[in-house]
């Protein structure tokens, strides 16, 4: 059984106005915390994402940048636990490398320093499957080596994992890192290069135009539904595990062709795919998580099937589009 360590505690969520962070904040309220502090600069997150809980007296939203280290330190001083989710998207990282360094690399050093100074009980760090680049083994275990990663984003995530590891070793600071695979669901990013394929296809279904598959559709991903990712975060806080890194995926590999077929099926749609040239956005042709470690230590197994998740995501997207029209 999972203990509730969140009760009467102050929880800081960096990046809490974003896709995953806002779902996490919403779920945490049910665990009876003393306070939830959200730090977000709204570079990508929105007040709309937080509208379900913005007026809840348990929640304090602070609009600010994590690189304002005095501010971050002040918030950490008040906090028992930290979920560190703030990050730039993979492509945005290369637009301003100095800012990326400060907000993705230096920030986690400052965060760890402050956490030690202020006796934070645990940091739950949002890492990414990007640390693997194209993995060597499928399903990919956490021990797969990270040397195929070629991105700044993946490098920053790996640094985050490693600095936390060293702070555990140096100062006993507890942490758990979660390497998410392809997270999707209501509120997901509609513009990101990896996930946008779902959104583009939903637009095709809505507009009754043939959905486009770039390349032959054989690229695979491991899609994990948002509520399962939130569940993993809460388990990572509540279980007595530290100094461990877990893959968080579905443990199922889905090709883009299969994804489209399922998406058409759940929307009762008989449009036919149109194959176009590969747009080469994604240098990684395969993703499949080995989730046995998370299962063993966090009792993690996904609850939401891809079919069910796609149904919910489609409903959300069509409703949002409808509302925007009003
Ligand atoms: N969505 C995925 O598929 C996925 C996969 C792997 C890892 N992740 C990681 O999970 C975490 C959450 O991802 P998400 O999908 O919710 O992304 P998101 O972009 O929706 O959320 C990130 C949030 O961080 C905020 N932010 C960015 N830089 C900041 C800064 N310097 N100071 C304060 N706030 C800042 C943004 O405004 C945004 O609200 C990120 O660390 C991301 O790298 C996500």
mmCIF file of C-alpha atoms and ligand atoms in Angstrom:
data_model
loop_
_atom_site.group_PDB
_atom_site.id
_atom_site.type_symbol
_atom_site.label_atom_id
_atom_site.label_comp_id
_atom_site.label_asym_id
_atom_site.label_seq_id
_atom_site.Cartn_x
_atom_site.Cartn_y
_atom_site.Cartn_z
ATOM 1 C CA UNK A 1 0.000 0.000 0.000
ATOM 2 C CA UNK A 2 1.137 3.484 -0.803
ATOM 3 C CA UNK A 3 1.576 5.751 2.223
ATOM 4 C CA UNK A 4 0.326 9.341 1.822
ATOM 5 C CA UNK A 5 3.431 11.446 2.475
ATOM 6 C CA UNK A 6 1.827 14.445 0.800
ATOM 7 C CA UNK A 7 -0.691 15.054 3.594
ATOM 8 C CA UNK A 8 -0.015 18.360 5.397
ATOM 9 C CA UNK A 9 3.145 18.932 3.386
ATOM 10 C CA UNK A 10 4.122 21.804 1.121
ATOM 11 C CA UNK A 11 4.842 20.720 -2.410
ATOM 12 C CA UNK A 12 6.647 22.833 -4.983
ATOM 13 C CA UNK A 13 5.975 22.079 -8.645
ATOM 14 C CA UNK A 14 8.294 23.825 -11.091
ATOM 15 C CA UNK A 15 6.639 23.965 -14.490
ATOM 16 C CA UNK A 16 3.266 23.352 -12.843
ATOM 17 C CA UNK A 17 1.345 25.378 -15.421
ATOM 18 C CA UNK A 18 2.454 23.031 -18.196
ATOM 19 C CA UNK A 19 0.818 19.896 -19.562
ATOM 20 C CA UNK A 20 2.068 17.326 -17.046
ATOM 21 C CA UNK A 21 2.565 19.742 -14.133
ATOM 22 C CA UNK A 22 -1.011 21.032 -14.211
ATOM 23 C CA UNK A 23 -2.471 17.499 -14.249
ATOM 24 C CA UNK A 24 -0.142 16.625 -11.370
ATOM 25 C CA UNK A 25 -1.169 19.673 -9.313
ATOM 26 C CA UNK A 26 -4.820 18.856 -9.840
ATOM 27 C CA UNK A 27 -4.345 15.275 -8.617
ATOM 28 C CA UNK A 28 -2.188 16.276 -5.634
ATOM 29 C CA UNK A 29 -5.024 18.327 -4.150
ATOM 30 C CA UNK A 30 -6.824 15.056 -3.368
ATOM 31 C CA UNK A 31 -3.867 13.972 -1.196
ATOM 32 C CA UNK A 32 -4.566 16.710 1.347
ATOM 33 C CA UNK A 33 -1.363 18.779 1.126
ATOM 34 C CA UNK A 34 -0.777 21.824 3.291
ATOM 35 C CA UNK A 35 0.033 23.846 0.204
ATOM 36 C CA UNK A 36 0.963 23.453 -3.447
ATOM 37 C CA UNK A 37 3.272 26.107 -4.865
ATOM 38 C CA UNK A 38 3.494 26.351 -8.624
ATOM 39 C CA UNK A 39 6.459 28.156 -10.134
ATOM 40 C CA UNK A 40 6.137 28.754 -13.852
ATOM 41 C CA UNK A 41 7.221 31.536 -16.189
ATOM 42 C CA UNK A 42 4.349 30.718 -18.582
ATOM 43 C CA UNK A 43 6.785 30.395 -21.467
ATOM 44 C CA UNK A 44 4.626 27.418 -22.468
ATOM 45 C CA UNK A 45 2.321 26.799 -19.549
ATOM 46 C CA UNK A 46 -0.984 28.656 -19.286
ATOM 47 C CA UNK A 47 -3.518 29.854 -16.735
ATOM 48 C CA UNK A 48 -6.064 27.931 -18.790
ATOM 49 C CA UNK A 49 -4.238 24.694 -17.860
ATOM 50 C CA UNK A 50 -4.642 25.646 -14.189
ATOM 51 C CA UNK A 51 -8.232 26.861 -14.308
ATOM 52 C CA UNK A 52 -9.549 23.786 -12.452
ATOM 53 C CA UNK A 53 -7.551 24.652 -9.335
ATOM 54 C CA UNK A 54 -6.363 28.263 -9.712
ATOM 55 C CA UNK A 55 -8.858 29.478 -7.111
ATOM 56 C CA UNK A 56 -8.251 26.646 -4.684
ATOM 57 C CA UNK A 57 -6.862 28.186 -1.474
ATOM 58 C CA UNK A 58 -4.340 25.327 -1.221
ATOM 59 C CA UNK A 59 -2.659 26.459 -4.434
ATOM 60 C CA UNK A 60 -0.273 29.367 -4.798
ATOM 61 C CA UNK A 61 0.772 30.256 -8.312
ATOM 62 C CA UNK A 62 4.017 32.194 -8.646
ATOM 63 C CA UNK A 63 4.796 33.527 -12.076
ATOM 64 C CA UNK A 64 8.555 33.588 -12.309
ATOM 65 C CA UNK A 65 11.585 32.041 -13.934
ATOM 66 C CA UNK A 66 13.462 29.236 -12.230
ATOM 67 C CA UNK A 67 16.667 31.105 -13.048
ATOM 68 C CA UNK A 68 15.593 33.797 -10.601
ATOM 69 C CA UNK A 69 17.471 31.776 -8.009
ATOM 70 C CA UNK A 70 16.591 34.038 -5.073
ATOM 71 C CA UNK A 71 12.915 33.523 -5.797
ATOM 72 C CA UNK A 72 13.362 29.775 -6.318
ATOM 73 C CA UNK A 73 15.341 29.531 -3.085
ATOM 74 C CA UNK A 74 12.591 31.357 -1.191
ATOM 75 C CA UNK A 75 9.978 28.944 -2.483
ATOM 76 C CA UNK A 76 12.145 25.925 -1.706
ATOM 77 C CA UNK A 77 12.617 27.196 1.848
ATOM 78 C CA UNK A 78 8.886 26.687 2.367
ATOM 79 C CA UNK A 79 8.725 23.287 0.657
ATOM 80 C CA UNK A 80 8.935 19.705 1.866
ATOM 81 C CA UNK A 81 8.972 18.081 -1.577
ATOM 82 C CA UNK A 82 9.786 19.285 -5.078
ATOM 83 C CA UNK A 83 8.495 18.013 -8.395
ATOM 84 C CA UNK A 84 10.915 19.518 -10.888
ATOM 85 C CA UNK A 85 9.207 19.669 -14.265
ATOM 86 C CA UNK A 86 10.152 23.025 -15.731
ATOM 87 C CA UNK A 87 12.071 22.584 -18.971
ATOM 88 C CA UNK A 88 12.283 23.841 -22.490
ATOM 89 C CA UNK A 89 10.971 21.624 -25.269
ATOM 90 C CA UNK A 90 13.575 19.679 -27.190
ATOM 91 C CA UNK A 91 13.712 22.044 -30.181
ATOM 92 C CA UNK A 92 13.459 25.230 -28.131
ATOM 93 C CA UNK A 93 16.657 24.243 -26.306
ATOM 94 C CA UNK A 94 18.774 25.108 -29.316
ATOM 95 C CA UNK A 95 17.303 28.580 -29.870
ATOM 96 C CA UNK A 96 19.279 30.252 -27.085
ATOM 97 C CA UNK A 97 21.908 27.931 -25.713
ATOM 98 C CA UNK A 98 22.948 30.214 -22.868
ATOM 99 C CA UNK A 99 19.379 30.502 -21.610
ATOM 100 C CA UNK A 100 18.955 26.749 -22.063
ATOM 101 C CA UNK A 101 22.078 26.174 -20.021
ATOM 102 C CA UNK A 102 20.866 28.461 -17.245
ATOM 103 C CA UNK A 103 17.305 27.163 -17.102
ATOM 104 C CA UNK A 104 17.967 23.461 -17.688
ATOM 105 C CA UNK A 105 21.485 22.825 -16.364
ATOM 106 C CA UNK A 106 22.439 25.531 -13.866
ATOM 107 C CA UNK A 107 18.888 25.577 -12.523
ATOM 108 C CA UNK A 108 19.002 22.003 -11.319
ATOM 109 C CA UNK A 109 22.340 22.595 -9.635
ATOM 110 C CA UNK A 110 20.857 25.592 -7.800
ATOM 111 C CA UNK A 111 17.742 23.582 -7.026
ATOM 112 C CA UNK A 112 19.788 20.749 -5.499
ATOM 113 C CA UNK A 113 21.918 23.227 -3.517
ATOM 114 C CA UNK A 114 18.859 24.935 -2.123
ATOM 115 C CA UNK A 115 17.149 21.608 -1.407
ATOM 116 C CA UNK A 116 20.129 20.511 0.709
ATOM 117 C CA UNK A 117 20.279 23.848 2.540
ATOM 118 C CA UNK A 118 16.562 23.723 3.267
ATOM 119 C CA UNK A 119 16.229 20.029 4.184
ATOM 120 C CA UNK A 120 13.893 19.131 1.338
ATOM 121 C CA UNK A 121 12.726 15.562 1.803
ATOM 122 C CA UNK A 122 12.821 14.472 -1.845
ATOM 123 C CA UNK A 123 13.017 15.769 -5.407
ATOM 124 C CA UNK A 124 11.072 14.033 -8.155
ATOM 125 C CA UNK A 125 12.778 14.937 -11.396
ATOM 126 C CA UNK A 126 11.103 14.746 -14.806
ATOM 127 C CA UNK A 127 13.734 13.247 -17.065
ATOM 128 C CA UNK A 128 13.136 11.836 -20.518
ATOM 129 C CA UNK A 129 13.637 8.869 -22.808
ATOM 130 C CA UNK A 130 15.626 11.353 -24.878
ATOM 131 C CA UNK A 131 18.658 10.494 -22.743
ATOM 132 C CA UNK A 132 18.937 7.248 -24.731
ATOM 133 C CA UNK A 133 18.924 8.778 -28.214
ATOM 134 C CA UNK A 134 18.275 5.706 -30.349
ATOM 135 C CA UNK A 135 18.481 3.002 -27.714
ATOM 136 C CA UNK A 136 20.566 -0.146 -28.107
ATOM 137 C CA UNK A 137 18.038 -2.569 -26.638
ATOM 138 C CA UNK A 138 14.288 -2.994 -27.033
ATOM 139 C CA UNK A 139 12.480 -2.992 -24.709
ATOM 140 C CA UNK A 140 14.936 -0.430 -23.344
ATOM 141 C CA UNK A 141 16.029 -0.899 -19.729
ATOM 142 C CA UNK A 142 17.259 2.038 -17.629
ATOM 143 C CA UNK A 143 20.780 0.594 -17.857
ATOM 144 C CA UNK A 144 20.912 1.132 -21.634
ATOM 145 C CA UNK A 145 23.822 3.479 -22.241
ATOM 146 C CA UNK A 146 23.048 7.130 -23.022
ATOM 147 C CA UNK A 147 25.787 7.760 -25.577
ATOM 148 C CA UNK A 148 23.458 7.787 -28.534
ATOM 149 C CA UNK A 149 21.828 10.974 -27.343
ATOM 150 C CA UNK A 150 22.857 13.849 -29.593
ATOM 151 C CA UNK A 151 20.595 16.609 -28.260
ATOM 152 C CA UNK A 152 21.192 19.453 -25.812
ATOM 153 C CA UNK A 153 17.858 18.545 -24.218
ATOM 154 C CA UNK A 154 18.910 14.936 -23.617
ATOM 155 C CA UNK A 155 22.275 16.099 -22.302
ATOM 156 C CA UNK A 156 20.586 18.480 -19.855
ATOM 157 C CA UNK A 157 18.264 15.725 -18.619
ATOM 158 C CA UNK A 158 21.187 13.387 -18.115
ATOM 159 C CA UNK A 159 23.065 16.094 -16.211
ATOM 160 C CA UNK A 160 20.003 16.550 -14.003
ATOM 161 C CA UNK A 161 19.918 12.850 -13.181
ATOM 162 C CA UNK A 162 23.631 12.767 -12.512
ATOM 163 C CA UNK A 163 23.815 15.889 -10.356
ATOM 164 C CA UNK A 164 20.988 14.563 -8.208
ATOM 165 C CA UNK A 165 22.817 11.286 -7.924
ATOM 166 C CA UNK A 166 25.963 13.028 -6.776
ATOM 167 C CA UNK A 167 24.009 15.154 -4.254
ATOM 168 C CA UNK A 168 22.495 11.994 -2.835
ATOM 169 C CA UNK A 169 25.998 10.633 -2.497
ATOM 170 C CA UNK A 170 27.463 13.863 -1.103
ATOM 171 C CA UNK A 171 24.630 15.112 1.120
ATOM 172 C CA UNK A 172 22.005 12.362 1.320
ATOM 173 C CA UNK A 173 19.480 14.389 -0.724
ATOM 174 C CA UNK A 174 16.742 11.958 -1.749
ATOM 175 C CA UNK A 175 15.528 11.994 -5.332
ATOM 176 C CA UNK A 176 13.825 9.869 -7.944
ATOM 177 C CA UNK A 177 14.059 10.553 -11.674
ATOM 178 C CA UNK A 178 11.411 9.492 -14.158
ATOM 179 C CA UNK A 179 12.263 9.042 -17.809
ATOM 180 C CA UNK A 180 8.981 9.636 -19.602
ATOM 181 C CA UNK A 181 8.430 8.206 -23.033
ATOM 182 C CA UNK A 182 5.763 9.770 -25.307
ATOM 183 C CA UNK A 183 3.235 11.395 -23.004
ATOM 184 C CA UNK A 184 -0.158 12.275 -24.473
ATOM 185 C CA UNK A 185 -3.648 13.226 -23.351
ATOM 186 C CA UNK A 186 -5.914 16.230 -22.848
ATOM 187 C CA UNK A 187 -3.904 19.444 -22.611
ATOM 188 C CA UNK A 188 -0.987 17.998 -24.564
ATOM 189 C CA UNK A 189 1.247 20.191 -26.627
ATOM 190 C CA UNK A 190 -0.340 20.885 -29.966
ATOM 191 C CA UNK A 191 2.803 22.198 -31.615
ATOM 192 C CA UNK A 192 5.685 19.939 -30.499
ATOM 193 C CA UNK A 193 7.513 18.095 -33.217
ATOM 194 C CA UNK A 194 7.055 14.631 -31.733
ATOM 195 C CA UNK A 195 3.511 14.774 -30.478
ATOM 196 C CA UNK A 196 2.091 17.074 -33.112
ATOM 197 C CA UNK A 197 1.374 14.132 -35.356
ATOM 198 C CA UNK A 198 -1.600 13.212 -33.152
ATOM 199 C CA UNK A 199 -2.921 16.748 -33.284
ATOM 200 C CA UNK A 200 -2.463 17.032 -37.061
ATOM 201 C CA UNK A 201 -4.406 13.821 -37.530
ATOM 202 C CA UNK A 202 -7.175 14.986 -35.226
ATOM 203 C CA UNK A 203 -7.371 18.122 -37.370
ATOM 204 C CA UNK A 204 -7.665 15.934 -40.489
ATOM 205 C CA UNK A 205 -10.473 13.940 -38.911
ATOM 206 C CA UNK A 206 -12.259 17.141 -37.974
ATOM 207 C CA UNK A 207 -11.816 18.671 -41.401
ATOM 208 C CA UNK A 208 -12.479 15.429 -43.268
ATOM 209 C CA UNK A 209 -9.154 15.560 -45.120
ATOM 210 C CA UNK A 210 -6.809 12.635 -45.605
ATOM 211 C CA UNK A 211 -4.310 12.368 -42.719
ATOM 212 C CA UNK A 212 -0.693 12.586 -43.835
ATOM 213 C CA UNK A 213 1.956 10.098 -42.748
ATOM 214 C CA UNK A 214 5.478 11.345 -43.391
ATOM 215 C CA UNK A 215 7.735 8.433 -44.348
ATOM 216 C CA UNK A 216 6.420 4.874 -44.345
ATOM 217 C CA UNK A 217 4.814 5.079 -40.887
ATOM 218 C CA UNK A 218 7.101 2.449 -39.403
ATOM 219 C CA UNK A 219 8.637 4.744 -36.768
ATOM 220 C CA UNK A 220 7.508 3.541 -33.383
ATOM 221 C CA UNK A 221 6.828 5.280 -30.089
ATOM 222 C CA UNK A 222 5.807 4.227 -26.640
ATOM 223 C CA UNK A 223 2.714 6.271 -25.790
ATOM 224 C CA UNK A 224 1.842 6.734 -22.150
ATOM 225 C CA UNK A 225 -1.335 8.465 -21.043
ATOM 226 C CA UNK A 226 -1.120 11.557 -18.846
ATOM 227 C CA UNK A 227 -2.918 10.089 -15.805
ATOM 228 C CA UNK A 228 -0.429 7.209 -15.736
ATOM 229 C CA UNK A 229 2.471 9.672 -15.701
ATOM 230 C CA UNK A 230 0.847 11.585 -12.844
ATOM 231 C CA UNK A 231 0.351 8.314 -10.976
ATOM 232 C CA UNK A 232 4.057 7.481 -11.399
ATOM 233 C CA UNK A 233 5.062 10.890 -9.997
ATOM 234 C CA UNK A 234 2.932 10.446 -6.917
ATOM 235 C CA UNK A 235 4.243 6.921 -6.366
ATOM 236 C CA UNK A 236 7.817 8.229 -6.746
ATOM 237 C CA UNK A 237 7.157 10.589 -3.841
ATOM 238 C CA UNK A 238 5.200 8.215 -1.645
ATOM 239 C CA UNK A 239 7.275 5.045 -1.933
ATOM 240 C CA UNK A 240 10.494 4.721 0.015
ATOM 241 C CA UNK A 241 12.696 4.709 -3.051
ATOM 242 C CA UNK A 242 15.571 7.050 -3.633
ATOM 243 C CA UNK A 243 18.568 7.336 -5.933
ATOM 244 C CA UNK A 244 16.688 5.463 -8.625
ATOM 245 C CA UNK A 245 15.748 6.276 -12.187
ATOM 246 C CA UNK A 246 12.706 4.743 -13.835
ATOM 247 C CA UNK A 247 11.341 4.484 -17.334
ATOM 248 C CA UNK A 248 7.741 5.613 -17.468
ATOM 249 C CA UNK A 249 6.063 4.356 -20.606
ATOM 250 C CA UNK A 250 3.358 1.888 -21.535
ATOM 251 C CA UNK A 251 5.784 -0.910 -22.371
ATOM 252 C CA UNK A 252 4.028 -1.152 -25.765
ATOM 253 C CA UNK A 253 5.473 -0.185 -29.086
ATOM 254 C CA UNK A 254 3.141 1.477 -31.586
ATOM 255 C CA UNK A 255 4.071 2.443 -35.116
ATOM 256 C CA UNK A 256 2.719 5.688 -36.485
ATOM 257 C CA UNK A 257 0.693 3.656 -38.992
ATOM 258 C CA UNK A 258 -0.913 1.680 -36.163
ATOM 259 C CA UNK A 259 -1.493 4.852 -34.206
ATOM 260 C CA UNK A 260 -3.357 6.416 -37.097
ATOM 261 C CA UNK A 261 -5.480 3.308 -37.641
ATOM 262 C CA UNK A 262 -6.477 3.290 -33.990
ATOM 263 C CA UNK A 263 -7.194 6.988 -34.039
ATOM 264 C CA UNK A 264 -9.443 6.576 -37.073
ATOM 265 C CA UNK A 265 -11.165 3.618 -35.389
ATOM 266 C CA UNK A 266 -11.974 5.408 -32.127
ATOM 267 C CA UNK A 267 -13.384 8.297 -34.135
ATOM 268 C CA UNK A 268 -15.423 6.007 -36.453
ATOM 269 C CA UNK A 269 -13.662 7.555 -39.381
ATOM 270 C CA UNK A 270 -12.856 5.868 -42.703
ATOM 271 C CA UNK A 271 -10.408 8.395 -44.132
ATOM 272 C CA UNK A 272 -7.370 6.863 -45.833
ATOM 273 C CA UNK A 273 -3.826 7.922 -44.987
ATOM 274 C CA UNK A 274 -1.810 9.854 -47.509
ATOM 275 C CA UNK A 275 1.893 8.966 -47.501
ATOM 276 C CA UNK A 276 4.319 11.872 -48.003
ATOM 277 C CA UNK A 277 8.095 12.294 -47.878
ATOM 278 C CA UNK A 278 9.717 11.869 -44.519
ATOM 279 C CA UNK A 279 10.103 15.222 -42.782
ATOM 280 C CA UNK A 280 12.982 13.855 -40.695
ATOM 281 C CA UNK A 281 11.920 15.638 -37.522
ATOM 282 C CA UNK A 282 12.550 12.645 -35.391
ATOM 283 C CA UNK A 283 16.032 11.118 -35.412
ATOM 284 C CA UNK A 284 14.809 8.229 -33.251
ATOM 285 C CA UNK A 285 13.119 5.470 -35.199
ATOM 286 C CA UNK A 286 12.099 3.287 -32.262
ATOM 287 C CA UNK A 287 10.919 3.680 -28.702
ATOM 288 C CA UNK A 288 9.859 0.925 -26.335
ATOM 289 C CA UNK A 289 10.261 1.172 -22.579
ATOM 290 C CA UNK A 290 11.091 -1.669 -20.278
ATOM 291 C CA UNK A 291 8.930 -0.682 -17.313
ATOM 292 C CA UNK A 292 9.703 -3.652 -15.075
ATOM 293 C CA UNK A 293 11.850 -1.596 -12.674
ATOM 294 C CA UNK A 294 9.061 0.950 -12.128
ATOM 295 C CA UNK A 295 6.667 -1.931 -11.681
ATOM 296 C CA UNK A 296 8.882 -3.504 -9.034
ATOM 297 C CA UNK A 297 9.677 -0.367 -7.009
ATOM 298 C CA UNK A 298 6.734 1.962 -7.667
ATOM 299 C CA UNK A 299 4.103 -0.683 -8.316
ATOM 300 C CA UNK A 300 3.694 1.101 -11.642
ATOM 301 C CA UNK A 301 1.644 -0.301 -14.465
ATOM 302 C CA UNK A 302 -0.341 1.818 -16.868
ATOM 303 C CA UNK A 303 -4.127 1.866 -16.373
ATOM 304 C CA UNK A 304 -5.158 3.525 -19.624
ATOM 305 C CA UNK A 305 -4.926 1.634 -22.913
ATOM 306 C CA UNK A 306 -3.949 3.495 -26.057
ATOM 307 C CA UNK A 307 -7.458 3.043 -27.437
ATOM 308 C CA UNK A 308 -9.081 4.545 -24.342
ATOM 309 C CA UNK A 309 -6.484 7.307 -24.142
ATOM 310 C CA UNK A 310 -6.994 8.243 -27.787
ATOM 311 C CA UNK A 311 -10.748 8.404 -27.237
ATOM 312 C CA UNK A 312 -10.302 10.819 -24.330
ATOM 313 C CA UNK A 313 -7.710 12.871 -26.202
ATOM 314 C CA UNK A 314 -9.970 13.137 -29.267
ATOM 315 C CA UNK A 315 -12.940 14.243 -27.143
ATOM 316 C CA UNK A 316 -10.819 16.872 -25.419
ATOM 317 C CA UNK A 317 -9.409 18.197 -28.671
ATOM 318 C CA UNK A 318 -12.719 18.437 -30.484
ATOM 319 C CA UNK A 319 -14.377 20.101 -27.487
ATOM 320 C CA UNK A 320 -11.544 22.639 -27.198
ATOM 321 C CA UNK A 321 -11.774 23.468 -30.873
ATOM 322 C CA UNK A 322 -15.534 23.843 -30.572
ATOM 323 C CA UNK A 323 -15.182 26.208 -27.602
ATOM 324 C CA UNK A 324 -12.569 28.298 -29.414
ATOM 325 C CA UNK A 325 -15.032 28.766 -32.244
ATOM 326 C CA UNK A 326 -17.698 30.242 -29.921
HETATM 327 N N1 LIG B 1 5.415 15.559 -22.673
HETATM 328 C C1 LIG B 1 6.278 14.594 -22.913
HETATM 329 O O1 LIG B 1 6.045 13.711 -23.758
HETATM 330 C C2 LIG B 1 7.570 14.510 -22.127
HETATM 331 C C3 LIG B 1 8.445 13.443 -22.405
HETATM 332 C C4 LIG B 1 9.632 13.357 -21.700
HETATM 333 C C5 LIG B 1 9.933 14.275 -20.708
HETATM 334 N N2 LIG B 1 9.078 15.312 -20.469
HETATM 335 C C6 LIG B 1 9.459 16.276 -19.415
HETATM 336 O O2 LIG B 1 8.380 16.438 -18.518
HETATM 337 C C7 LIG B 1 8.355 17.763 -18.017
HETATM 338 C C8 LIG B 1 6.984 18.375 -18.256
HETATM 339 O O3 LIG B 1 6.714 18.325 -19.648
HETATM 340 P P1 LIG B 1 5.393 18.893 -20.296
HETATM 341 O O4 LIG B 1 5.048 18.030 -21.437
HETATM 342 O O5 LIG B 1 4.405 19.174 -19.243
HETATM 343 O O6 LIG B 1 5.968 20.264 -20.908
HETATM 344 P P2 LIG B 1 5.373 21.733 -20.828
HETATM 345 O O7 LIG B 1 6.195 22.576 -21.758
HETATM 346 O O8 LIG B 1 3.907 21.712 -21.022
HETATM 347 O O9 LIG B 1 5.687 22.133 -19.312
HETATM 348 C C9 LIG B 1 6.895 22.694 -18.888
HETATM 349 C C10 LIG B 1 6.546 23.936 -18.080
HETATM 350 O O10 LIG B 1 7.740 24.543 -17.610
HETATM 351 C C11 LIG B 1 7.598 25.945 -17.733
HETATM 352 N N3 LIG B 1 8.963 26.486 -17.817
HETATM 353 C C12 LIG B 1 9.868 26.288 -18.798
HETATM 354 N N4 LIG B 1 11.020 26.907 -18.513
HETATM 355 C C13 LIG B 1 10.823 27.533 -17.321
HETATM 356 C C14 LIG B 1 11.652 28.356 -16.500
HETATM 357 N N5 LIG B 1 12.890 28.686 -16.891
HETATM 358 N N6 LIG B 1 11.154 28.804 -15.339
HETATM 359 C C15 LIG B 1 9.876 28.510 -14.944
HETATM 360 N N7 LIG B 1 9.053 27.740 -15.689
HETATM 361 C C16 LIG B 1 9.521 27.273 -16.862
HETATM 362 C C17 LIG B 1 6.790 26.149 -18.996
HETATM 363 O O11 LIG B 1 6.122 27.389 -19.035
HETATM 364 C C18 LIG B 1 5.813 24.997 -18.907
HETATM 365 O O12 LIG B 1 4.632 25.367 -18.237
HETATM 366 C C19 LIG B 1 9.480 18.510 -18.724
HETATM 367 O O13 LIG B 1 10.610 18.508 -17.877
HETATM 368 C C20 LIG B 1 9.740 17.658 -19.945
HETATM 369 O O14 LIG B 1 11.071 17.796 -20.400
HETATM 370 C C21 LIG B 1 7.894 15.441 -21.144
#
